[in-house]
Amino acid sequence: MKDFDCVSFDIDQTLIDFDTMLKAALQAASNWLFEHTSRRVSIEEFQYQRDVLAKTYTGKAVNMLAIRHASFCQILAANGLSKDMADPLLEVFKAVRFGQTKFMPGALEMLENLPSGLKVAALTNGNSDPNKLGFGQYFDLTILAENYSFQKPDPRIFAVLLSKLQLTAPKRVLHVGNCLKNDVEGALQSRLTSVWYNPAQKPASPTVKPGFEITDLAELATLLRPAGATAH
C-alpha cells in the first residue's frame, strides 16, 4: 500500500532557482532601459520599489505582474520618463522571468520519476506558474497565492489544496518546501506531512520540526516509495 496520496511542492528555491531567474529578468529590464534612455536603474532599485508597493496589497488577491508593472511606472516617473515605457519594459522582464527556467539541482529528474498514481500539486506564494515556465505537465493542480487573499503558512491555502484534489487524509499529503515558516510550519498547522528541503544544510529550528528533512530532491524517491517496496 502506498503511504501518500499526493505530493505538493513549493516552487521558488525548491523546484526552480527563482533568485537567479529574477536577477536575470531585472538585469534585462535594467539593460533595456539604459539602451533606450541612457538612464541606469539598478536591479536592487527595481526590486525595492516593487517590494514597497507589494506591501500595500498585503491580505488582498492581486496579480503580481500588475504590481511589477505599477512599480515600473513609478520608477519611470521618478526618472522623468514616460510611463508608456512600462509596457515594453514588462515584456522584456517577462521574456526572461518566464522564458529562461533554471531548475534546482535534480528537480526535473525527480519530477519525471514520481510514482504513477500519485497526485502532484504546486503551491506557491509567488507567481511561478509551472504552466508558464514549461513544466506544467507534471502537475495535477497549481495554486498561486496571488489568486487568494491568503498565502502560506495560512492553513486556508492548504485547505484549498485538499479541497480541489478531494483529499480527505491530510497526513497522506507530503508537502515539500525550502521555507521553515511558510512550508514546514504551514503544512504542520494543516496536519500535512512536511518535508524541509534544506540543500544549504541550514541549522534546524528549535520550534519547527519537519516530518522529514532532505538536502537533495532525489531523496524524495525513498519517502514516496510504498512501504515494503524495494528500489530497482
Coordinates of N, CA and C in Angstrom, one line a residue:
M1 N 0.8 -1.2 0.0 CA 0.0 0.0 0.0 C 0.9 1.2 0.0
K2 N 0.5 2.2 -0.8 CA 1.3 3.5 -0.8 C 1.0 4.3 0.4
D3 N 2.0 5.0 0.9 CA 1.9 5.8 2.1 C 1.3 7.2 1.9
F4 N 1.4 7.7 0.6 CA 1.0 9.0 0.4 C 0.1 9.1 -0.9
D5 N -0.9 9.9 -0.8 CA -1.9 10.1 -1.9 C -1.5 11.2 -2.8
C6 N -0.7 12.2 -2.3 CA -0.4 13.4 -3.0 C 1.0 14.0 -2.5
V7 N 1.7 14.6 -3.4 CA 2.9 15.4 -3.0 C 2.7 16.8 -3.6
S8 N 2.8 17.8 -2.7 CA 2.7 19.1 -3.2 C 4.1 19.8 -3.0
F9 N 4.4 20.7 -3.9 CA 5.7 21.4 -3.9 C 5.6 22.9 -3.9
D10 N 6.4 23.5 -3.0 CA 6.7 24.9 -3.2 C 7.5 25.0 -4.5
I11 N 7.5 26.1 -5.1 CA 8.2 26.3 -6.4 C 9.5 27.0 -6.3
D12 N 9.5 28.3 -5.8 CA 10.7 29.1 -5.7 C 11.7 28.6 -4.7
Q13 N 12.9 28.3 -5.2 CA 14.0 27.8 -4.5 C 13.8 26.4 -4.0
T14 N 12.7 25.8 -4.4 CA 12.5 24.3 -4.2 C 12.6 23.6 -5.5
L15 N 11.9 24.0 -6.5 CA 12.0 23.3 -7.8 C 12.8 24.2 -8.8
I16 N 12.7 25.5 -8.7 CA 13.4 26.4 -9.6 C 14.3 27.4 -8.8
D17 N 15.4 27.8 -9.5 CA 16.3 28.8 -8.8 C 15.7 30.2 -9.1
F18 N 14.7 30.5 -8.4 CA 14.0 31.8 -8.6 C 14.9 33.0 -8.4
D19 N 15.8 32.9 -7.4 CA 16.6 34.1 -7.2 C 17.5 34.4 -8.4
T20 N 18.0 33.4 -9.0 CA 18.9 33.6 -10.2 C 18.0 34.1 -11.4
M21 N 16.8 33.5 -11.5 CA 15.9 33.9 -12.6 C 15.4 35.3 -12.5
L22 N 15.1 35.7 -11.3 CA 14.6 37.1 -11.0 C 15.7 38.1 -11.3
K23 N 16.9 37.8 -10.8 CA 18.0 38.7 -11.0 C 18.3 38.9 -12.5
A24 N 18.2 37.8 -13.3 CA 18.4 37.9 -14.7 C 17.4 38.7 -15.4
A25 N 16.1 38.6 -15.0 CA 15.0 39.3 -15.6 C 15.1 40.8 -15.2
L26 N 15.5 41.1 -14.0 CA 15.7 42.5 -13.6 C 16.9 43.1 -14.4
Q27 N 17.9 42.3 -14.6 CA 19.1 42.9 -15.3 C 18.7 43.1 -16.7
A28 N 17.9 42.3 -17.3 CA 17.4 42.5 -18.7 C 16.6 43.8 -18.8
A29 N 15.8 44.0 -17.8 CA 15.0 45.3 -17.8 C 15.9 46.5 -17.6
S30 N 16.9 46.4 -16.7 CA 17.8 47.5 -16.5 C 18.6 47.8 -17.8
N31 N 19.0 46.7 -18.5 CA 19.8 46.9 -19.7 C 18.9 47.6 -20.8
W32 N 17.7 47.1 -20.9 CA 16.8 47.7 -21.9 C 16.5 49.2 -21.7
L33 N 16.3 49.5 -20.4 CA 16.0 50.9 -20.1 C 17.2 51.8 -20.4
F34 N 18.4 51.3 -20.1 CA 19.6 52.0 -20.4 C 19.8 52.2 -21.9
E35 N 19.6 51.1 -22.6 CA 19.7 51.2 -24.1 C 18.8 52.2 -24.7
H36 N 17.6 52.4 -24.1 CA 16.6 53.2 -24.7 C 16.5 54.6 -24.1
T37 N 17.1 54.8 -23.0 CA 17.0 56.2 -22.3 C 18.4 56.7 -21.8
S38 N 19.4 55.8 -21.8 CA 20.7 56.2 -21.1 C 20.5 56.4 -19.6
R39 N 19.4 56.0 -19.1 CA 19.2 56.0 -17.6 C 19.5 54.6 -17.0
R40 N 20.3 54.5 -16.0 CA 20.6 53.2 -15.4 C 19.9 53.1 -14.1
V41 N 19.0 52.1 -14.0 CA 18.3 51.8 -12.7 C 18.8 50.4 -12.3
S42 N 19.3 50.3 -11.1 CA 19.9 49.1 -10.6 C 18.8 48.0 -10.4
I43 N 19.2 46.8 -10.4 CA 18.2 45.7 -10.1 C 17.7 45.8 -8.7
E44 N 18.6 46.3 -7.8 CA 18.2 46.5 -6.4 C 17.1 47.5 -6.3
E45 N 17.2 48.6 -7.0 CA 16.2 49.7 -7.0 C 14.9 49.1 -7.6
F46 N 15.0 48.4 -8.7 CA 13.8 47.8 -9.3 C 13.1 47.0 -8.3
Q47 N 13.8 46.1 -7.6 CA 13.1 45.2 -6.6 C 12.7 45.9 -5.4
Y48 N 13.4 46.9 -4.9 CA 13.0 47.6 -3.7 C 11.6 48.3 -4.0
Q49 N 11.5 49.0 -5.1 CA 10.3 49.7 -5.4 C 9.1 48.7 -5.6
R50 N 9.4 47.6 -6.1 CA 8.3 46.5 -6.3 C 7.9 46.0 -4.9
D51 N 8.9 45.8 -4.0 CA 8.6 45.2 -2.7 C 7.8 46.2 -1.8
V52 N 8.2 47.5 -1.9 CA 7.4 48.5 -1.2 C 6.0 48.6 -1.6
L53 N 5.8 48.5 -2.9 CA 4.4 48.6 -3.4 C 3.6 47.3 -3.1
A54 N 4.3 46.2 -3.1 CA 3.6 44.9 -2.8 C 3.1 44.9 -1.4
K55 N 3.8 45.5 -0.5 CA 3.3 45.5 0.9 C 2.0 46.2 1.1
T56 N 1.7 47.1 0.2 CA 0.4 47.8 0.3 C -0.8 46.9 -0.1
Y57 N -0.5 45.8 -0.7 CA -1.5 44.9 -1.1 C -1.6 43.6 -0.2
T58 N -0.9 43.6 0.9 CA -0.9 42.5 1.9 C -2.4 42.2 2.3
G59 N -2.7 40.9 2.2 CA -4.0 40.5 2.5 C -5.1 40.6 1.4
K60 N -4.6 40.9 0.2 CA -5.5 41.1 -0.9 C -5.1 40.2 -2.0
A61 N -6.0 39.7 -2.8 CA -5.7 38.9 -4.0 C -5.3 40.0 -5.1
V62 N -4.1 39.8 -5.6 CA -3.6 40.8 -6.6 C -2.6 40.1 -7.5
N63 N -2.7 40.5 -8.8 CA -1.8 39.9 -9.8 C -0.4 40.5 -9.6
M64 N 0.6 39.6 -9.4 CA 2.0 40.1 -9.1 C 2.6 40.8 -10.3
L65 N 2.2 40.5 -11.5 CA 2.8 41.2 -12.7 C 2.2 42.6 -12.7
A66 N 1.0 42.8 -12.2 CA 0.4 44.1 -12.2 C 1.1 45.0 -11.2
I67 N 1.6 44.4 -10.1 CA 2.4 45.1 -9.1 C 3.7 45.5 -9.8
R68 N 4.3 44.5 -10.5 CA 5.6 44.8 -11.2 C 5.4 45.9 -12.2
H69 N 4.4 45.9 -12.9 CA 4.1 47.0 -13.9 C 3.9 48.3 -13.2
A70 N 3.2 48.3 -12.1 CA 3.0 49.6 -11.4 C 4.3 50.1 -10.8
S71 N 5.2 49.2 -10.4 CA 6.5 49.6 -9.9 C 7.3 50.2 -11.0
F72 N 7.2 49.6 -12.2 CA 8.0 50.2 -13.3 C 7.5 51.6 -13.6
C73 N 6.2 51.8 -13.5 CA 5.6 53.1 -13.8 C 6.1 54.1 -12.8
Q74 N 6.3 53.7 -11.5 CA 6.8 54.6 -10.5 C 8.2 55.0 -10.8
I75 N 9.0 54.0 -11.2 CA 10.4 54.2 -11.4 C 10.6 55.1 -12.7
L76 N 9.8 54.9 -13.7 CA 9.9 55.7 -14.9 C 9.6 57.2 -14.5
A77 N 8.5 57.4 -13.8 CA 8.1 58.7 -13.4 C 9.1 59.4 -12.6
A78 N 9.7 58.7 -11.6 CA 10.8 59.2 -10.8 C 12.0 59.7 -11.6
N79 N 12.2 59.0 -12.7 CA 13.3 59.4 -13.6 C 13.0 60.3 -14.7
G80 N 11.8 60.9 -14.7 CA 11.3 61.8 -15.7 C 11.1 61.2 -17.0
L81 N 10.7 59.9 -17.0 CA 10.5 59.2 -18.3 C 9.0 58.9 -18.4
S82 N 8.6 58.6 -19.6 CA 7.1 58.3 -19.9 C 6.7 57.0 -19.3
K83 N 5.6 57.0 -18.7 CA 5.0 55.7 -18.2 C 4.6 54.8 -19.3
D84 N 4.6 55.3 -20.6 CA 4.3 54.4 -21.7 C 5.3 53.4 -21.9
M85 N 6.5 53.6 -21.3 CA 7.6 52.6 -21.5 C 7.4 51.4 -20.6
A86 N 6.4 51.5 -19.6 CA 6.3 50.4 -18.7 C 5.8 49.1 -19.4
D87 N 5.0 49.2 -20.4 CA 4.5 48.0 -21.1 C 5.7 47.3 -21.8
P88 N 6.5 47.9 -22.6 CA 7.6 47.1 -23.2 C 8.6 46.7 -22.2
L89 N 8.8 47.5 -21.1 CA 9.7 47.1 -20.1 C 9.3 45.8 -19.4
L90 N 8.0 45.7 -19.2 CA 7.4 44.5 -18.6 C 7.6 43.3 -19.5
E91 N 7.4 43.5 -20.8 CA 7.6 42.4 -21.8 C 9.0 41.9 -21.7
V92 N 10.0 42.8 -21.6 CA 11.4 42.4 -21.5 C 11.6 41.5 -20.3
F93 N 11.0 42.0 -19.2 CA 11.1 41.3 -17.9 C 10.5 39.9 -18.0
K94 N 9.3 39.8 -18.5 CA 8.6 38.6 -18.6 C 9.3 37.6 -19.5
A95 N 9.9 38.1 -20.6 CA 10.6 37.1 -21.5 C 11.7 36.4 -20.8
V96 N 12.4 37.0 -19.9 CA 13.4 36.3 -19.2 C 12.9 35.6 -18.0
R97 N 12.0 36.2 -17.2 CA 11.4 35.7 -16.0 C 10.7 34.3 -16.3
F98 N 10.0 34.3 -17.4 CA 9.2 33.1 -17.6 C 9.7 32.3 -18.8
G99 N 10.8 32.8 -19.5 CA 11.3 32.1 -20.6 C 12.6 31.4 -20.5
Q100 N 13.2 31.6 -19.3 CA 14.6 31.0 -19.1 C 14.6 30.3 -17.7
T101 N 13.8 29.2 -17.7 CA 13.7 28.5 -16.4 C 15.0 27.8 -16.0
K102 N 15.4 28.0 -14.8 CA 16.6 27.3 -14.2 C 16.1 26.5 -13.1
F103 N 16.2 25.2 -13.2 CA 15.8 24.2 -12.2 C 16.8 24.1 -11.1
M104 N 16.3 23.8 -9.9 CA 17.2 23.4 -8.8 C 17.8 22.1 -9.1
P105 N 19.0 21.8 -8.6 CA 19.7 20.5 -8.9 C 18.8 19.3 -8.7
G106 N 18.6 18.5 -9.7 CA 17.9 17.2 -9.6 C 16.3 17.4 -9.7
A107 N 15.8 18.6 -9.8 CA 14.4 18.8 -9.7 C 13.7 18.2 -10.9
L108 N 14.2 18.4 -12.1 CA 13.5 17.9 -13.3 C 13.5 16.4 -13.3
E109 N 14.6 15.8 -13.0 CA 14.7 14.3 -13.0 C 13.8 13.8 -11.9
M110 N 13.7 14.4 -10.8 CA 12.8 14.0 -9.7 C 11.3 14.0 -10.2
L111 N 10.9 15.1 -10.8 CA 9.5 15.2 -11.3 C 9.2 14.1 -12.4
E112 N 10.2 13.9 -13.2 CA 10.0 12.9 -14.3 C 9.8 11.5 -13.7
N113 N 10.3 11.2 -12.5 CA 10.3 9.9 -12.0 C 9.4 9.7 -10.7
L114 N 8.4 10.6 -10.6 CA 7.5 10.5 -9.5 C 6.6 9.2 -9.7
P115 N 6.2 8.6 -8.6 CA 5.4 7.3 -8.8 C 4.1 7.6 -9.5
S116 N 3.7 6.6 -10.3 CA 2.4 6.8 -11.0 C 1.3 6.6 -10.0
G117 N 0.2 7.3 -10.3 CA -1.0 7.2 -9.4 C -0.9 8.2 -8.3
L118 N 0.2 8.9 -8.1 CA 0.3 10.0 -7.1 C -0.1 11.3 -7.6
K119 N -1.0 12.0 -6.9 CA -1.4 13.3 -7.3 C -0.3 14.3 -7.0
V120 N -0.1 15.2 -7.9 CA 1.0 16.2 -7.8 C 0.5 17.6 -7.9
A121 N 0.9 18.4 -6.9 CA 0.4 19.8 -6.9 C 1.6 20.8 -6.7
A122 N 1.3 22.0 -7.2 CA 2.3 23.1 -7.0 C 1.5 24.1 -6.1
L123 N 2.2 24.6 -5.1 CA 1.6 25.5 -4.1 C 2.6 26.6 -3.8
T124 N 2.4 27.8 -4.4 CA 3.4 28.8 -4.3 C 2.8 30.1 -3.9
N125 N 3.6 30.9 -3.0 CA 3.2 32.2 -2.7 C 3.6 33.2 -3.7
G126 N 4.3 32.8 -4.7 CA 4.7 33.7 -5.8 C 3.9 33.5 -7.0
N127 N 4.4 33.9 -8.2 CA 3.7 33.7 -9.4 C 4.4 32.8 -10.4
S128 N 5.2 31.9 -9.8 CA 6.0 31.0 -10.6 C 5.1 29.8 -11.0
D129 N 4.3 30.1 -12.1 CA 3.3 29.1 -12.6 C 4.1 28.1 -13.5
P130 N 4.1 26.8 -13.1 CA 4.8 25.8 -13.9 C 4.3 25.8 -15.3
N131 N 3.0 26.1 -15.5 CA 2.4 26.1 -16.9 C 3.0 27.2 -17.8
K132 N 3.5 28.3 -17.2 CA 4.2 29.4 -17.9 C 5.7 29.1 -18.0
L133 N 6.2 28.3 -17.1 CA 7.6 28.1 -17.0 C 8.1 26.8 -17.8
G134 N 7.1 26.1 -18.4 CA 7.4 25.0 -19.2 C 7.5 23.6 -18.6
F135 N 7.0 23.5 -17.4 CA 6.9 22.1 -16.8 C 5.6 21.8 -16.1
G136 N 4.5 22.5 -16.6 CA 3.2 22.2 -16.1 C 2.7 20.8 -16.2
Q137 N 3.3 20.1 -17.2 CA 2.8 18.7 -17.4 C 2.9 17.8 -16.3
Y138 N 3.7 18.2 -15.3 CA 4.0 17.3 -14.1 C 3.0 17.4 -13.0
F139 N 2.0 18.4 -13.2 CA 1.2 18.7 -12.1 C -0.3 18.5 -12.4
D140 N -1.0 18.0 -11.4 CA -2.5 17.9 -11.5 C -3.2 19.2 -11.1
L141 N -2.5 20.0 -10.3 CA -3.1 21.2 -9.8 C -2.0 22.2 -9.5
T142 N -2.2 23.5 -9.8 CA -1.3 24.6 -9.5 C -2.1 25.6 -8.7
I143 N -1.6 26.0 -7.5 CA -2.3 27.0 -6.7 C -1.3 28.2 -6.6
L144 N -1.7 29.3 -7.1 CA -0.9 30.6 -6.9 C -1.6 31.4 -5.9
A145 N -0.9 31.8 -4.8 CA -1.5 32.5 -3.7 C -1.9 33.9 -4.2
E146 N -1.4 34.4 -5.3 CA -1.8 35.7 -5.8 C -3.3 35.7 -6.1
N147 N -3.9 34.6 -6.3 CA -5.3 34.5 -6.6 C -6.2 34.5 -5.4
Y148 N -5.6 34.5 -4.2 CA -6.3 34.5 -2.9 C -5.9 35.6 -2.0
S149 N -6.7 35.8 -1.0 CA -6.3 36.9 0.0 C -5.5 36.3 1.1
F150 N -5.0 35.1 1.0 CA -4.2 34.5 2.0 C -3.1 33.7 1.3
Q151 N -2.1 33.3 2.0 CA -1.0 32.6 1.4 C -0.3 31.7 2.5
K152 N 0.6 30.8 2.1 CA 1.3 30.0 3.1 C 2.0 31.0 4.1
P153 N 2.0 30.7 5.4 CA 1.6 29.4 6.1 C 0.1 29.4 6.5
D154 N -0.7 30.3 6.0 CA -2.1 30.2 6.4 C -2.8 28.9 6.0
P155 N -3.4 28.2 7.0 CA -4.0 26.9 6.7 C -5.0 26.9 5.6
R156 N -5.6 28.1 5.3 CA -6.6 28.2 4.3 C -6.1 27.8 2.9
I157 N -4.8 28.1 2.7 CA -4.3 27.8 1.3 C -4.1 26.3 1.2
F158 N -3.7 25.7 2.3 CA -3.6 24.2 2.3 C -5.0 23.6 2.2
A159 N -6.0 24.2 2.8 CA -7.3 23.7 2.7 C -7.8 23.7 1.2
V160 N -7.4 24.7 0.5 CA -7.8 24.8 -0.9 C -7.2 23.6 -1.7
L161 N -5.9 23.3 -1.4 CA -5.3 22.2 -2.0 C -6.0 20.9 -1.7
L162 N -6.4 20.6 -0.5 CA -7.1 19.4 -0.1 C -8.4 19.3 -0.8
S163 N -9.1 20.5 -0.8 CA -10.5 20.5 -1.4 C -10.5 20.3 -2.9
K164 N -9.6 20.9 -3.6 CA -9.5 20.8 -5.0 C -9.1 19.5 -5.5
L165 N -8.3 18.8 -4.7 CA -7.9 17.4 -5.1 C -8.7 16.3 -4.4
Q166 N -9.7 16.8 -3.7 CA -10.6 15.9 -2.9 C -9.8 14.9 -2.1
L167 N -9.0 15.5 -1.3 CA -8.1 14.7 -0.4 C -8.7 14.8 1.0
T168 N -8.9 13.7 1.7 CA -9.6 13.7 3.0 C -8.6 13.3 4.1
A169 N -7.4 12.9 3.8 CA -6.4 12.5 4.8 C -5.2 13.3 4.7
P170 N -5.2 14.5 5.4 CA -4.0 15.4 5.3 C -2.7 14.8 5.5
K171 N -2.6 13.8 6.4 CA -1.3 13.2 6.7 C -0.7 12.4 5.5
R172 N -1.6 12.1 4.6 CA -1.2 11.3 3.4 C -0.8 12.3 2.3
V173 N -0.7 13.6 2.6 CA -0.2 14.6 1.7 C 1.2 15.0 2.1
L174 N 2.1 14.9 1.3 CA 3.5 15.3 1.5 C 3.7 16.7 0.9
H175 N 4.1 17.6 1.8 CA 4.3 19.0 1.2 C 5.8 19.3 1.4
V176 N 6.4 19.6 0.2 CA 7.9 19.8 0.1 C 8.2 21.3 -0.1
G177 N 9.1 21.9 0.7 CA 9.4 23.3 0.5 C 10.7 23.6 1.3
N178 N 11.3 24.8 0.9 CA 12.5 25.2 1.4 C 12.4 26.1 2.6
C179 N 11.2 26.6 2.9 CA 11.0 27.6 3.9 C 10.4 27.0 5.2
L180 N 11.1 27.1 6.3 CA 10.6 26.5 7.5 C 9.2 27.1 7.9
K181 N 9.1 28.4 7.8 CA 7.8 29.0 8.2 C 6.7 28.8 7.3
N182 N 6.9 29.1 6.0 CA 5.8 29.0 5.0 C 5.4 27.6 4.7
D183 N 6.4 26.8 4.5 CA 6.2 25.4 4.0 C 6.0 24.4 5.2
V184 N 7.0 24.4 6.0 CA 7.0 23.4 7.1 C 6.0 23.7 8.2
E185 N 6.1 24.9 8.7 CA 5.1 25.3 9.7 C 3.7 25.3 9.2
G186 N 3.6 25.8 8.0 CA 2.2 25.8 7.3 C 1.6 24.5 7.2
A187 N 2.5 23.5 6.7 CA 2.0 22.2 6.5 C 1.6 21.5 7.8
L188 N 2.5 21.7 8.8 CA 2.2 21.1 10.1 C 0.9 21.6 10.7
Q189 N 0.7 22.9 10.6 CA -0.6 23.5 11.1 C -1.8 22.9 10.4
S190 N -1.6 22.5 9.2 CA -2.7 21.9 8.4 C -2.8 20.4 8.5
R191 N -1.9 19.9 9.3 CA -1.8 18.4 9.5 C -1.3 17.6 8.3
L192 N -0.6 18.3 7.4 CA 0.0 17.6 6.3 C 1.4 17.1 6.8
T193 N 1.9 16.2 6.1 CA 3.3 15.7 6.4 C 4.3 16.6 5.7
S194 N 5.2 17.2 6.4 CA 6.1 18.2 5.9 C 7.5 17.6 5.6
V195 N 8.0 18.2 4.5 CA 9.4 17.8 4.1 C 10.2 19.2 3.9
W196 N 11.2 19.3 4.7 CA 12.0 20.5 4.6 C 13.1 20.3 3.6
Y197 N 13.1 21.0 2.5 CA 14.2 20.9 1.5 C 15.3 21.9 1.9
N198 N 16.4 21.4 2.4 CA 17.4 22.2 3.0 C 18.8 21.9 2.4
P199 N 19.0 22.3 1.1 CA 20.2 21.9 0.4 C 21.4 22.6 1.0
A200 N 21.2 23.8 1.6 CA 22.4 24.5 2.2 C 22.7 24.0 3.6
Q201 N 21.9 23.1 4.1 CA 22.0 22.5 5.5 C 22.1 23.6 6.5
K202 N 21.0 24.4 6.5 CA 20.9 25.5 7.5 C 20.5 24.8 8.8
P203 N 20.9 25.5 9.9 CA 20.5 25.0 11.3 C 19.1 24.8 11.4
A204 N 18.7 23.7 12.1 CA 17.3 23.4 12.4 C 16.7 24.4 13.3
S205 N 15.4 24.5 13.3 CA 14.7 25.4 14.2 C 14.4 24.6 15.5
P206 N 14.5 25.3 16.6 CA 14.1 24.6 17.9 C 12.6 24.4 18.1
T207 N 11.9 25.1 17.3 CA 10.4 25.1 17.5 C 9.6 24.5 16.3
V208 N 10.2 24.5 15.1 CA 9.5 24.0 14.0 C 10.2 22.7 13.6
K209 N 9.4 21.6 13.7 CA 10.0 20.2 13.5 C 9.4 19.6 12.2
P210 N 10.1 19.6 11.1 CA 9.6 19.0 9.9 C 9.5 17.4 10.1
G211 N 8.5 16.9 9.3 CA 8.4 15.4 9.4 C 9.6 14.8 8.8
F212 N 10.2 15.4 7.8 CA 11.4 14.9 7.2 C 12.3 16.1 6.7
E213 N 13.5 15.8 6.6 CA 14.5 16.8 6.1 C 15.3 16.2 5.0
I214 N 15.4 16.9 3.9 CA 16.3 16.4 2.8 C 17.2 17.5 2.3
T215 N 18.3 17.1 1.8 CA 19.3 18.1 1.2 C 19.4 17.9 -0.3
D216 N 18.8 16.8 -0.8 CA 18.8 16.5 -2.2 C 17.4 16.1 -2.6
L217 N 16.9 16.6 -3.7 CA 15.5 16.2 -4.1 C 15.4 14.8 -4.5
A218 N 16.5 14.2 -4.8 CA 16.5 12.7 -5.1 C 16.1 11.9 -3.9
E219 N 16.2 12.4 -2.7 CA 15.8 11.7 -1.5 C 14.3 11.5 -1.4
L220 N 13.6 12.3 -2.2 CA 12.1 12.1 -2.2 C 11.7 10.7 -2.7
A221 N 12.5 10.1 -3.5 CA 12.1 8.8 -4.1 C 12.0 7.8 -3.0
T222 N 12.8 7.9 -2.0 CA 12.7 7.0 -0.8 C 11.5 7.2 0.0
L223 N 11.1 8.5 0.2 CA 10.0 8.8 1.0 C 8.7 8.4 0.3
L224 N 8.7 8.5 -1.0 CA 7.5 8.2 -1.7 C 7.3 6.8 -2.1
R225 N 8.3 6.0 -1.9 CA 8.2 4.5 -2.2 C 7.3 3.9 -1.2
P226 N 6.3 3.1 -1.7 CA 5.4 2.4 -0.8 C 6.1 1.5 0.2
A227 N 5.6 1.4 1.4 CA 6.2 0.6 2.5 C 6.3 -0.8 1.9
G228 N 7.5 -1.4 2.1 CA 7.8 -2.8 1.7 C 8.3 -2.9 0.3
A229 N 8.2 -1.8 -0.5 CA 8.8 -1.8 -1.8 C 10.3 -1.6 -1.8
T230 N 10.9 -2.2 -2.8 CA 12.4 -2.0 -2.9 C 12.8 -1.2 -4.1
A231 N 13.9 -0.6 -4.0 CA 14.4 0.2 -5.1 C 14.9 -0.7 -6.2
H232 N 14.8 -0.3 -7.5 CA 15.3 -1.1 -8.6 C 16.5 -0.4 -9.3

